[in-house]
PDB file of C-alpha atoms and ligand atoms in Angstrom:
ATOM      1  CA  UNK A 188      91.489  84.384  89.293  1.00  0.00           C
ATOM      2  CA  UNK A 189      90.228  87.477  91.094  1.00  0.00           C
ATOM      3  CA  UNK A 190      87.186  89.608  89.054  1.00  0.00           C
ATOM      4  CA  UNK A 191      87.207  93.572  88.979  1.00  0.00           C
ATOM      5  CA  UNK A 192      84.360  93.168  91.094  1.00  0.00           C
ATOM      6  CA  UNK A 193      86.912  91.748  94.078  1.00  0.00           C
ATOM      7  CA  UNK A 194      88.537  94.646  93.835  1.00  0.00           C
ATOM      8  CA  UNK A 195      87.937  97.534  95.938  1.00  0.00           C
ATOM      9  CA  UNK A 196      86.685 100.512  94.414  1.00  0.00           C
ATOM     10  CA  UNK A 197      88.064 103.232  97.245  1.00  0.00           C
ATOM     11  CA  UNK A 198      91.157 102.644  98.917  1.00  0.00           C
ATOM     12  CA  UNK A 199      92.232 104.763 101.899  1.00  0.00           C
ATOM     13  CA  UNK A 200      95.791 105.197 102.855  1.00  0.00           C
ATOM     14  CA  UNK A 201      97.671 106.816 105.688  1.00  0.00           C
ATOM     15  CA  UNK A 202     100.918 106.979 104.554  1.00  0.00           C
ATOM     16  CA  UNK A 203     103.198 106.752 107.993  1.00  0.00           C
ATOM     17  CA  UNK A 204     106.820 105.706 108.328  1.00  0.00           C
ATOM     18  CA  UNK A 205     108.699 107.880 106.114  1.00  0.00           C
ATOM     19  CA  UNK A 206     110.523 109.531 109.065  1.00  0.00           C
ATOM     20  CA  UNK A 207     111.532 106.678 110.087  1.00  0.00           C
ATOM     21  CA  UNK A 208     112.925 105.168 106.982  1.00  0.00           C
ATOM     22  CA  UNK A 209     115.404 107.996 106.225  1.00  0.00           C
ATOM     23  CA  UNK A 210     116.272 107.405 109.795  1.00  0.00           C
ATOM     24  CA  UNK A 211     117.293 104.288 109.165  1.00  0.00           C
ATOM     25  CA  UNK A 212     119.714 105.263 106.686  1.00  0.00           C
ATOM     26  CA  UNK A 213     121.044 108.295 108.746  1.00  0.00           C
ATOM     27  CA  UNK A 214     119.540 110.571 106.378  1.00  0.00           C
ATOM     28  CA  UNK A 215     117.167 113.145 107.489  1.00  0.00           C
ATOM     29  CA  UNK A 216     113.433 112.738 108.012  1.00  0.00           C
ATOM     30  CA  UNK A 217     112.721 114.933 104.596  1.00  0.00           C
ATOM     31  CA  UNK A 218     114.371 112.641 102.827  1.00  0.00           C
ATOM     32  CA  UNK A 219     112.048 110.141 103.564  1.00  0.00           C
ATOM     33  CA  UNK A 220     109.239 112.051 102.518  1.00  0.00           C
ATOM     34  CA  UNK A 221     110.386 112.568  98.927  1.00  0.00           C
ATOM     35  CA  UNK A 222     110.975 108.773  98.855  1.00  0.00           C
ATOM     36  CA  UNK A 223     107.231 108.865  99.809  1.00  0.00           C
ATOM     37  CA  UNK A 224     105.973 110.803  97.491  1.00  0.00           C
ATOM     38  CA  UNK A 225     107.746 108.276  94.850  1.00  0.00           C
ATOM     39  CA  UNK A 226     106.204 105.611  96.178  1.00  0.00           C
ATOM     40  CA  UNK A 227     102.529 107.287  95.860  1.00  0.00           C
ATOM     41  CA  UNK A 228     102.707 107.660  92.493  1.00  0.00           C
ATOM     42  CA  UNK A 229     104.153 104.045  91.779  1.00  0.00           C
ATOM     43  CA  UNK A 230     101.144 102.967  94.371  1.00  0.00           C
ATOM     44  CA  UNK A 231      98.716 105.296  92.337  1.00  0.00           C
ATOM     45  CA  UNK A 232      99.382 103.580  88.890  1.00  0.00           C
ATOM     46  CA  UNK A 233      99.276 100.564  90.000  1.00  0.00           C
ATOM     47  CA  UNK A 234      95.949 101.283  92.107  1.00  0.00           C
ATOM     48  CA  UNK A 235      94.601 102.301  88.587  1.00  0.00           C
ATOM     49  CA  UNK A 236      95.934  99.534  86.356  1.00  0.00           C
ATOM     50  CA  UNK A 237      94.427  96.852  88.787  1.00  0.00           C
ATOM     51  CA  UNK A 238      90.948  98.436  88.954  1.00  0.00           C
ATOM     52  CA  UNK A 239      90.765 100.622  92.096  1.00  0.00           C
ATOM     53  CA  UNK A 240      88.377 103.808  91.001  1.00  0.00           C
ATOM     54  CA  UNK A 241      89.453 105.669  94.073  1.00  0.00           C
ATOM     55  CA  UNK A 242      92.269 106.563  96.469  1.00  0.00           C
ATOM     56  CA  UNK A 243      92.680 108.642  99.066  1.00  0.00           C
ATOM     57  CA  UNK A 244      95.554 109.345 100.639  1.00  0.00           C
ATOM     58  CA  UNK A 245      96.823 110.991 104.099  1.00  0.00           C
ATOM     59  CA  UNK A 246      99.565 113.349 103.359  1.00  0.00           C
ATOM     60  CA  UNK A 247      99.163 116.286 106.399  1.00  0.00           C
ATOM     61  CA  UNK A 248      97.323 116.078 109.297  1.00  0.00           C
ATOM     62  CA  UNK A 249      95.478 118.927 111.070  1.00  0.00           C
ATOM     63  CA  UNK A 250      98.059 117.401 113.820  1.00  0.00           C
ATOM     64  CA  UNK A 251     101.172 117.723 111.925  1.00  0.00           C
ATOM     65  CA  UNK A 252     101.733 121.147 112.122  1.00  0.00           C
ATOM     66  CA  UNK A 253     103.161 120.157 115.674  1.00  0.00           C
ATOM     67  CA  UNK A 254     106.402 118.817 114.455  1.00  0.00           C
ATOM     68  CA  UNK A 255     109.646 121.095 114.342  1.00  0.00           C
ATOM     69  CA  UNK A 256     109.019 123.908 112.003  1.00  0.00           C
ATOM     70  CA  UNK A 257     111.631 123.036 109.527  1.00  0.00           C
ATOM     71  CA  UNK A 258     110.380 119.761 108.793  1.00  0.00           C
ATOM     72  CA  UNK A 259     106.593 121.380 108.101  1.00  0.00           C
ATOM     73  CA  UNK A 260     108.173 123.346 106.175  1.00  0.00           C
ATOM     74  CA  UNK A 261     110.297 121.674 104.042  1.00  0.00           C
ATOM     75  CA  UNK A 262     107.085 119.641 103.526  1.00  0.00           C
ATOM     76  CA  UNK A 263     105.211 122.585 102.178  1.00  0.00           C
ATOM     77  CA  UNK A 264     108.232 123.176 100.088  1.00  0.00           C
ATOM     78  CA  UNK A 265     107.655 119.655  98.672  1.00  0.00           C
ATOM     79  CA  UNK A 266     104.430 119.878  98.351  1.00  0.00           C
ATOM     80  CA  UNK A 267     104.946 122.831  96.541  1.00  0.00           C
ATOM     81  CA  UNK A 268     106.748 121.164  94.267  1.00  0.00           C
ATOM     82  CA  UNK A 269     105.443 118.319  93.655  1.00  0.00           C
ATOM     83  CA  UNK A 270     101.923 119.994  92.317  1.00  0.00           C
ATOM     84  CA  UNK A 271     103.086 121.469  89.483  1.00  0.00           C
ATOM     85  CA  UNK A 272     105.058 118.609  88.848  1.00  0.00           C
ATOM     86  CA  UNK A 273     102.342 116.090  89.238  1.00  0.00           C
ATOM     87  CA  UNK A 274      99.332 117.274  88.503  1.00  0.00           C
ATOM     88  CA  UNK A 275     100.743 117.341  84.598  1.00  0.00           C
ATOM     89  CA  UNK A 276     101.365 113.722  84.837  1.00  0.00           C
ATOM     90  CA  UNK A 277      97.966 112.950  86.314  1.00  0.00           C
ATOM     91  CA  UNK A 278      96.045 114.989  83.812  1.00  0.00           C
ATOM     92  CA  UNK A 279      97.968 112.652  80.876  1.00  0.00           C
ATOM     93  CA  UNK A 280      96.732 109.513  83.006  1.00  0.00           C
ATOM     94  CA  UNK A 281      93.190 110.749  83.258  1.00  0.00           C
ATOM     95  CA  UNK A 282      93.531 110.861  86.999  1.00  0.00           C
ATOM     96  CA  UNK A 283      91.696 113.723  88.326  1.00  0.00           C
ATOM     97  CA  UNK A 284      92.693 114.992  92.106  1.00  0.00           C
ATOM     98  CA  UNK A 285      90.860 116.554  94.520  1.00  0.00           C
ATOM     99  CA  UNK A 286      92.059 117.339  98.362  1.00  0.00           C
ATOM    100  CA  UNK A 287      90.076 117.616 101.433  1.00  0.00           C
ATOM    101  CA  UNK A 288      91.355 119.134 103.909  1.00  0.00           C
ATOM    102  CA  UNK A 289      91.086 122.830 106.067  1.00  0.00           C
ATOM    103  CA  UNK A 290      92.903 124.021 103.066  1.00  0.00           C
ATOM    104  CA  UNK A 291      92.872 127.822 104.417  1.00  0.00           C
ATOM    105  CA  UNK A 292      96.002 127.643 106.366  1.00  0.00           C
ATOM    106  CA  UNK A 293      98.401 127.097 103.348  1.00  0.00           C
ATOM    107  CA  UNK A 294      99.492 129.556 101.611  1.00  0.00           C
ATOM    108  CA  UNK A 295      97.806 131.569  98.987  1.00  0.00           C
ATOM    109  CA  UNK A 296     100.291 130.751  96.471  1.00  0.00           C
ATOM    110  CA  UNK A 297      99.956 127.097  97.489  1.00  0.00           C
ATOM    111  CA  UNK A 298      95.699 127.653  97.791  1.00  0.00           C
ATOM    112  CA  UNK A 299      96.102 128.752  94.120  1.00  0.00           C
ATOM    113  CA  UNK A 300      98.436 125.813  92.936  1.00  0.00           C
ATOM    114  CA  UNK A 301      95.614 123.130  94.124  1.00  0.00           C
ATOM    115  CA  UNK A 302      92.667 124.905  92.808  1.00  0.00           C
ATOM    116  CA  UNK A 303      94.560 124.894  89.695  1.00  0.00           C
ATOM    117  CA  UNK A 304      95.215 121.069  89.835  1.00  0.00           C
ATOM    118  CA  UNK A 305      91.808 120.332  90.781  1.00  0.00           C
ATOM    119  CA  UNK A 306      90.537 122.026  87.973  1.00  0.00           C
ATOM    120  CA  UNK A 307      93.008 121.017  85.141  1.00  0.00           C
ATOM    121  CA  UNK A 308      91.680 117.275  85.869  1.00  0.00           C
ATOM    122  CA  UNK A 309      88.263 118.017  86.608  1.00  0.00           C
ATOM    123  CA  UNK A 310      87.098 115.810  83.779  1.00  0.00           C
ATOM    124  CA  UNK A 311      89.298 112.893  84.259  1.00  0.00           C
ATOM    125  CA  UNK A 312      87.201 110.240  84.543  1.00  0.00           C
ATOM    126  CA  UNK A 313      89.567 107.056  84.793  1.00  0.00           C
ATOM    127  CA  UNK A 314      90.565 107.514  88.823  1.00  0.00           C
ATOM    128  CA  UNK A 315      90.147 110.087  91.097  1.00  0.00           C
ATOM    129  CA  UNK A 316      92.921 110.762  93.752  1.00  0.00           C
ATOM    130  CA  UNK A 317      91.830 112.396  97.045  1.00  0.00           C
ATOM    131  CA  UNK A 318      94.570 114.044  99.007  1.00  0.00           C
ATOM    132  CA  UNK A 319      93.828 114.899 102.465  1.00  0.00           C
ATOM    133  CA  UNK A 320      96.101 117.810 103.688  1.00  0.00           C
ATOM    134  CA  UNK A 321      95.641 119.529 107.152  1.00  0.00           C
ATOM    135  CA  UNK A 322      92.658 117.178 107.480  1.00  0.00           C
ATOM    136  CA  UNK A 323      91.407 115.468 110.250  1.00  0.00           C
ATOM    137  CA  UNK A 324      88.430 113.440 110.936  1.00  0.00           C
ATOM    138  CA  UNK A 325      86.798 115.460 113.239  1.00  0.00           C
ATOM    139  CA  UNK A 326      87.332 118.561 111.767  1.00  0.00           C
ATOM    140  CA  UNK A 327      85.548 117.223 108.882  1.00  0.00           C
ATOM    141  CA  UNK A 328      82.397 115.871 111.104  1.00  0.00           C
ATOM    142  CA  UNK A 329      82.407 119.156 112.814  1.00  0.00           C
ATOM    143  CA  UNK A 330      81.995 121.132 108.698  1.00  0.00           C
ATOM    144  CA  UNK A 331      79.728 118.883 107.855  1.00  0.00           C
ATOM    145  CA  UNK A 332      77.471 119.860 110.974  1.00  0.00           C
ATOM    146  CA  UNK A 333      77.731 123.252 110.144  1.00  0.00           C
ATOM    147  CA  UNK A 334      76.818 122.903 106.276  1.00  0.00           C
ATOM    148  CA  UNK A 335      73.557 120.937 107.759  1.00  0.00           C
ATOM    149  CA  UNK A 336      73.050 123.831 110.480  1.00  0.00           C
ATOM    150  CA  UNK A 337      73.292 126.363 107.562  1.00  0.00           C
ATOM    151  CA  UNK A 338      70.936 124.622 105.532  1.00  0.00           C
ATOM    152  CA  UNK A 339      68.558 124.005 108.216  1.00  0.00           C
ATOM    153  CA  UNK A 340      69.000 128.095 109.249  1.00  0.00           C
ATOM    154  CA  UNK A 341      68.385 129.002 105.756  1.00  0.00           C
ATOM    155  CA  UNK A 342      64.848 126.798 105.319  1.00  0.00           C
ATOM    156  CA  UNK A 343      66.463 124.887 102.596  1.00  0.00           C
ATOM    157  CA  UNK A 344      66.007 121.820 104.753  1.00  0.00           C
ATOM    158  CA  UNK A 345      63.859 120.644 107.376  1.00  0.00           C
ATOM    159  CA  UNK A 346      64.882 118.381 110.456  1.00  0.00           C
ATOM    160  CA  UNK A 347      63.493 115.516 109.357  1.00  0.00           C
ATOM    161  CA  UNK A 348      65.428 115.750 106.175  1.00  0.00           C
ATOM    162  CA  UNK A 349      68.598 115.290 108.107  1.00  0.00           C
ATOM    163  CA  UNK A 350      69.523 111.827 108.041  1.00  0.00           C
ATOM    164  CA  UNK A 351      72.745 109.522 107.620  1.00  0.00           C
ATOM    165  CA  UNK A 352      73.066 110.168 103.921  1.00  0.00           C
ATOM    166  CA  UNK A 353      72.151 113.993 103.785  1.00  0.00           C
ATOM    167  CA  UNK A 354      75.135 114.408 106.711  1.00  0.00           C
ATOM    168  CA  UNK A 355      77.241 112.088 105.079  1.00  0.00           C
ATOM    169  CA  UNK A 356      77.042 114.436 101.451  1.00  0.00           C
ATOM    170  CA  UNK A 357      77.885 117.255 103.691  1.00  0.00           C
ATOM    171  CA  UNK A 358      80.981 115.961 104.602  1.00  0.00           C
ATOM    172  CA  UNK A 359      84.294 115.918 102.619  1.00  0.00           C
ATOM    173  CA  UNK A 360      84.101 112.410 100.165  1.00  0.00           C
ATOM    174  CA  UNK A 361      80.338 112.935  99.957  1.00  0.00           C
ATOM    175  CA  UNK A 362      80.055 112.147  96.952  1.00  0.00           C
ATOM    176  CA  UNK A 363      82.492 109.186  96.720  1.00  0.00           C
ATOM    177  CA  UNK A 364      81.758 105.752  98.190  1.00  0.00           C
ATOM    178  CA  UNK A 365      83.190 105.630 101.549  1.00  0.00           C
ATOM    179  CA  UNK A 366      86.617 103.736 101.223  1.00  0.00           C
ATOM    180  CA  UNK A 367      86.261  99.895 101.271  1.00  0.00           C
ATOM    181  CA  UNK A 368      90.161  99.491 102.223  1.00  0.00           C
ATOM    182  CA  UNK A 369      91.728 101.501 104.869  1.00  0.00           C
ATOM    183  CA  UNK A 370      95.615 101.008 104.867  1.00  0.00           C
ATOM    184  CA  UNK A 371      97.616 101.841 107.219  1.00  0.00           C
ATOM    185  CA  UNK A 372     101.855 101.069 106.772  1.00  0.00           C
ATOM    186  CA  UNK A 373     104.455 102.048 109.311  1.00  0.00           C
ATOM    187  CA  UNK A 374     103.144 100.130 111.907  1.00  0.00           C
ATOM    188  CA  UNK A 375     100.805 102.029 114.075  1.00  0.00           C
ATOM    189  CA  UNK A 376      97.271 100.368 115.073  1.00  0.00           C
ATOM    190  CA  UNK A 377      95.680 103.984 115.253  1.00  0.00           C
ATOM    191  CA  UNK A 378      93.652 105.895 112.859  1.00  0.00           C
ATOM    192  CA  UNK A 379      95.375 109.315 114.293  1.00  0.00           C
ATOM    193  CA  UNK A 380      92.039 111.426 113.000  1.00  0.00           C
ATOM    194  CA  UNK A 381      91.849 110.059 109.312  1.00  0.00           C
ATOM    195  CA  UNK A 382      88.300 109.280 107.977  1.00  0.00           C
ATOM    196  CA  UNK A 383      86.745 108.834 111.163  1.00  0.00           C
ATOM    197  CA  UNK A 384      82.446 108.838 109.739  1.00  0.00           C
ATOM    198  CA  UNK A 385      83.745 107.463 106.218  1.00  0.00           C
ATOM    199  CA  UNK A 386      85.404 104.571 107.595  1.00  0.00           C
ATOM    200  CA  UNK A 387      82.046 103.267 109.723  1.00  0.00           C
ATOM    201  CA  UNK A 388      82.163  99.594 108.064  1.00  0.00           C
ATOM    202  CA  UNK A 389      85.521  99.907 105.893  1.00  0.00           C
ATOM    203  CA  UNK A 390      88.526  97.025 106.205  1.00  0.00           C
ATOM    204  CA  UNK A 391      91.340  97.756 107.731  1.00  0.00           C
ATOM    205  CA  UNK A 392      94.890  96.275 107.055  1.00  0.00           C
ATOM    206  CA  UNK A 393      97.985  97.420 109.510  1.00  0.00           C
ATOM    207  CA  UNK A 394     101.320  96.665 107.975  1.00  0.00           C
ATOM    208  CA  UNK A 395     104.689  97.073 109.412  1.00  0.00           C
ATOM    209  CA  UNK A 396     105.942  98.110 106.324  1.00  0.00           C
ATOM    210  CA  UNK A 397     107.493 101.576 105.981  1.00  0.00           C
ATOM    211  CA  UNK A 398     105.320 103.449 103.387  1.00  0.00           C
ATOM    212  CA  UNK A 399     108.305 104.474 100.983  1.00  0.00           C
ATOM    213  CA  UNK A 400     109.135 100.771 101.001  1.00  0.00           C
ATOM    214  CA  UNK A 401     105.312  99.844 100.414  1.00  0.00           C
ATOM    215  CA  UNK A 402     105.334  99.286  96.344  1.00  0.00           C
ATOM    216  CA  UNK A 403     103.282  97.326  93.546  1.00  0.00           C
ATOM    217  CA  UNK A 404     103.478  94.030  95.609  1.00  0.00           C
ATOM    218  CA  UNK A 405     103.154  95.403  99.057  1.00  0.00           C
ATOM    219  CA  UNK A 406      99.638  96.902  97.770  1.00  0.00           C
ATOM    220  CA  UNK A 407      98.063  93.854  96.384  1.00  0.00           C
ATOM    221  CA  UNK A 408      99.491  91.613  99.440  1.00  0.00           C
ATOM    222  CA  UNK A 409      96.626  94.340 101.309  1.00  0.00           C
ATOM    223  CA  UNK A 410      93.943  93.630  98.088  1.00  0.00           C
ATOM    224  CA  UNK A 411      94.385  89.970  98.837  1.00  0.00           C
ATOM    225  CA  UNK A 412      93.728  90.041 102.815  1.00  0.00           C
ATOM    226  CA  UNK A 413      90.923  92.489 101.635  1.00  0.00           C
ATOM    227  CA  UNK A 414      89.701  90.024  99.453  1.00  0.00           C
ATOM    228  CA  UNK A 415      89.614  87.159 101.794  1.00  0.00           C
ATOM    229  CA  UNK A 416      87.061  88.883 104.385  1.00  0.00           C
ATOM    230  CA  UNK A 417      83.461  88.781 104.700  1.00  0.00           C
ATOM    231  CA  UNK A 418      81.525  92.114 104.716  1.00  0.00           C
ATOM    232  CA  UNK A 419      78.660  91.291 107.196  1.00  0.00           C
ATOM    233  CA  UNK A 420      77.601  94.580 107.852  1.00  0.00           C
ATOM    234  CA  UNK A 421      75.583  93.566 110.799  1.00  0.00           C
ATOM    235  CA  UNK A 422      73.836  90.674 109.063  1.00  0.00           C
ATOM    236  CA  UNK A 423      75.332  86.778 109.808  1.00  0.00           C
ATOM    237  CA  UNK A 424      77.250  84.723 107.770  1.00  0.00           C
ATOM    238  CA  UNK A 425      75.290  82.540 105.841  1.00  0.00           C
ATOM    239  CA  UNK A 426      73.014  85.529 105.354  1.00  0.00           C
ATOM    240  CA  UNK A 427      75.657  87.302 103.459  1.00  0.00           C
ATOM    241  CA  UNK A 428      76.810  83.716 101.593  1.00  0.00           C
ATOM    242  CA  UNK A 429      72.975  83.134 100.666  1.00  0.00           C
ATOM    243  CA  UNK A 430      72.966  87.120  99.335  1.00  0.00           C
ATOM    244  CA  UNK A 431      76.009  86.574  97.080  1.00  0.00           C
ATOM    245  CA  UNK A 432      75.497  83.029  95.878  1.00  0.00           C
TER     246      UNK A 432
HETATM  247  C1  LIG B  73     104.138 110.117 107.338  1.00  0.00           C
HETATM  248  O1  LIG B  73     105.405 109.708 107.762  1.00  0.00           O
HETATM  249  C2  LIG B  73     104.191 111.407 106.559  1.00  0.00           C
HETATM  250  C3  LIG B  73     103.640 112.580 107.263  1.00  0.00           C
HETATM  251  C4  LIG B  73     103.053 112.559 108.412  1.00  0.00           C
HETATM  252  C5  LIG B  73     103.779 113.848 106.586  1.00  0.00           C
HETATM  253  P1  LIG B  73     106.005 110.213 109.143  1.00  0.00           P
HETATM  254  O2  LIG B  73     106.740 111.478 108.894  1.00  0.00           O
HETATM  255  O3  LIG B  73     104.957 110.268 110.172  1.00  0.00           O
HETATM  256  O4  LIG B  73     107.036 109.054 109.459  1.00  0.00           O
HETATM  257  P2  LIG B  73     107.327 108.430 110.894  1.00  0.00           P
HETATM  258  O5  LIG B  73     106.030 107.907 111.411  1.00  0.00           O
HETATM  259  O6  LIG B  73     107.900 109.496 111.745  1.00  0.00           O
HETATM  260  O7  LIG B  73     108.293 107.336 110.590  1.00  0.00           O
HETATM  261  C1  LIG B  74      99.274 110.249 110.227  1.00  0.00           C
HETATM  262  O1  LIG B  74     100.598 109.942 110.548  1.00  0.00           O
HETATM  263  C2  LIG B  74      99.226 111.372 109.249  1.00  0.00           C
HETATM  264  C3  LIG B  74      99.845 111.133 107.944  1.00  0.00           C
HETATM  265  C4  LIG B  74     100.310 109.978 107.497  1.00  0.00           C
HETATM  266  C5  LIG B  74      99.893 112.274 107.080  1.00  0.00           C
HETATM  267  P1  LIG B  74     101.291 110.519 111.871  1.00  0.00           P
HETATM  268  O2  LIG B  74     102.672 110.002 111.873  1.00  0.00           O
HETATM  269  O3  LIG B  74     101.125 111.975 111.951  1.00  0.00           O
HETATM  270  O4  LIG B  74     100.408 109.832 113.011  1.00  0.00           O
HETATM  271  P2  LIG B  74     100.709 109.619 114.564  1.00  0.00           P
HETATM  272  O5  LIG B  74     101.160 110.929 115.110  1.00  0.00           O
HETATM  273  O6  LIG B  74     101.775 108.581 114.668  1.00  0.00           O
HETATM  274  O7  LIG B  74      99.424 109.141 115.131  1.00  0.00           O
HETATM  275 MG1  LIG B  75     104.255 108.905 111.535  1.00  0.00          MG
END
């Protein structure tokens, strides 16, 4: 029997493969993405009912804005969509969603549809759903330096108030616990710019599985390979054994 404390509170998830399923099937690659977008909200739910507090999710890349321009934008078009359409049914699960992300390169009708999520579910307290769009790790280190440079500029803080933990609140996530899972499906061994100074001692689990195929079971196959490490953080073995007995 696994306890709620087993389970981990923030999950991370690049979400990779969809292009590549609708391949499969001849169909073309936006057809894959809808079928992802499906399987993040049966993912989501189940996240919730089994205890995670926290995912976040990869849906756009500061890199993907390099593929052909009709599949970007037939992802903005979904995206589009899907915010309206979603952000209802996360409000009535008390899920509240936040993105992260260079969000100033959408569009203003799109800026305006996310503010307008975020804000709706504000107060929901039972999850919280990051979605990272046009994000990329070092983007994200790079803001976070310049919040701390402004600060610093302004008096507000002096250099010896810069530490881990004040840099780490400046960046995107800061105030979440950085992610204890990082998932990656599709296949890939990379973390192609995700959290890259949130991830510093997170788990990672690679699985070959194509994200829209990646349901209810596929997620807690990843819970129970997280479950079955040891966090050492530095320290040895039968330190951490002695600490949790
Ligand atoms: C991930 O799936 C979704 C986005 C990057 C938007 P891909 O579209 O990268 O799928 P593959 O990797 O080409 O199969
Ligand atoms: C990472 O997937 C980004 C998202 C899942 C949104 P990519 O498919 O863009 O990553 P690479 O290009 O294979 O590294
Ligand atoms: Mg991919």
């Amino acid at each position: 029997m696994t306890s709620i404390a087993d389970i981990p509170a923030h999950v991370a998830i690049v979400m990779d493969g969809n292009g590549r399923w609708a391949q499969k099937k001849n169909r073309p690659r936006t057809f894959g993405h809808k079928a992802g977008l499906k399987a993040l909200r049966k993912v989501l739910e189940h996240a919730g009912n089994s205890g995670v507090r926290e995912l976040t999710v990869f849906a756009f890349s500061s890199e993907n804005w390099n593929r052909p321009k009709q599949e970007v934008s037939r992802l903005m078009e979904l995206f589009m969509r899907a915010l309206d359409r979603e952000a209802k049914d996360l409000h009535e699960n008390g899920v509240r969603i936040r993105f992260i992300g260079d969000l100033t390169a959408f569009a203003p009708e799109m800026q305006e549809k996310i503010r307008r999520a975020e804000n709706t579910t504000a107060g929901n307290q039972r999850m919280t759903l990051n979605v990272a769009a046009n994000y990329g790790g070092r983007w994200d280190i790079v803001n976070a330096a310049r919040n701390t440079a402004r600060a610093y500029a302004r008096g507000e803080i002096t250099l010896d108030q810069i530490d881990e933990d004040y840099f780490g609140r400046q960046a995107t996530l800061g105030s979440s616990p950085d992610p204890d899972l990082f998932i990656r499906t599709g296949g890939e061994m990379r973390i192609s710019n995700f959290l890259l100074w949130q991830s510093a001692y997170t788990e990672f689990y690679f699985t070959p599985v194509l994200w829209p195929d990646f349901g209810p079971e596929a997620f807690d196959d990843a819970i129970a390979a997280y479950q079955s490490r040891e966090r050492r953080y530095g320290m040895t073995g039968e330190q951490v054994r002695r600490e949790s007995a």
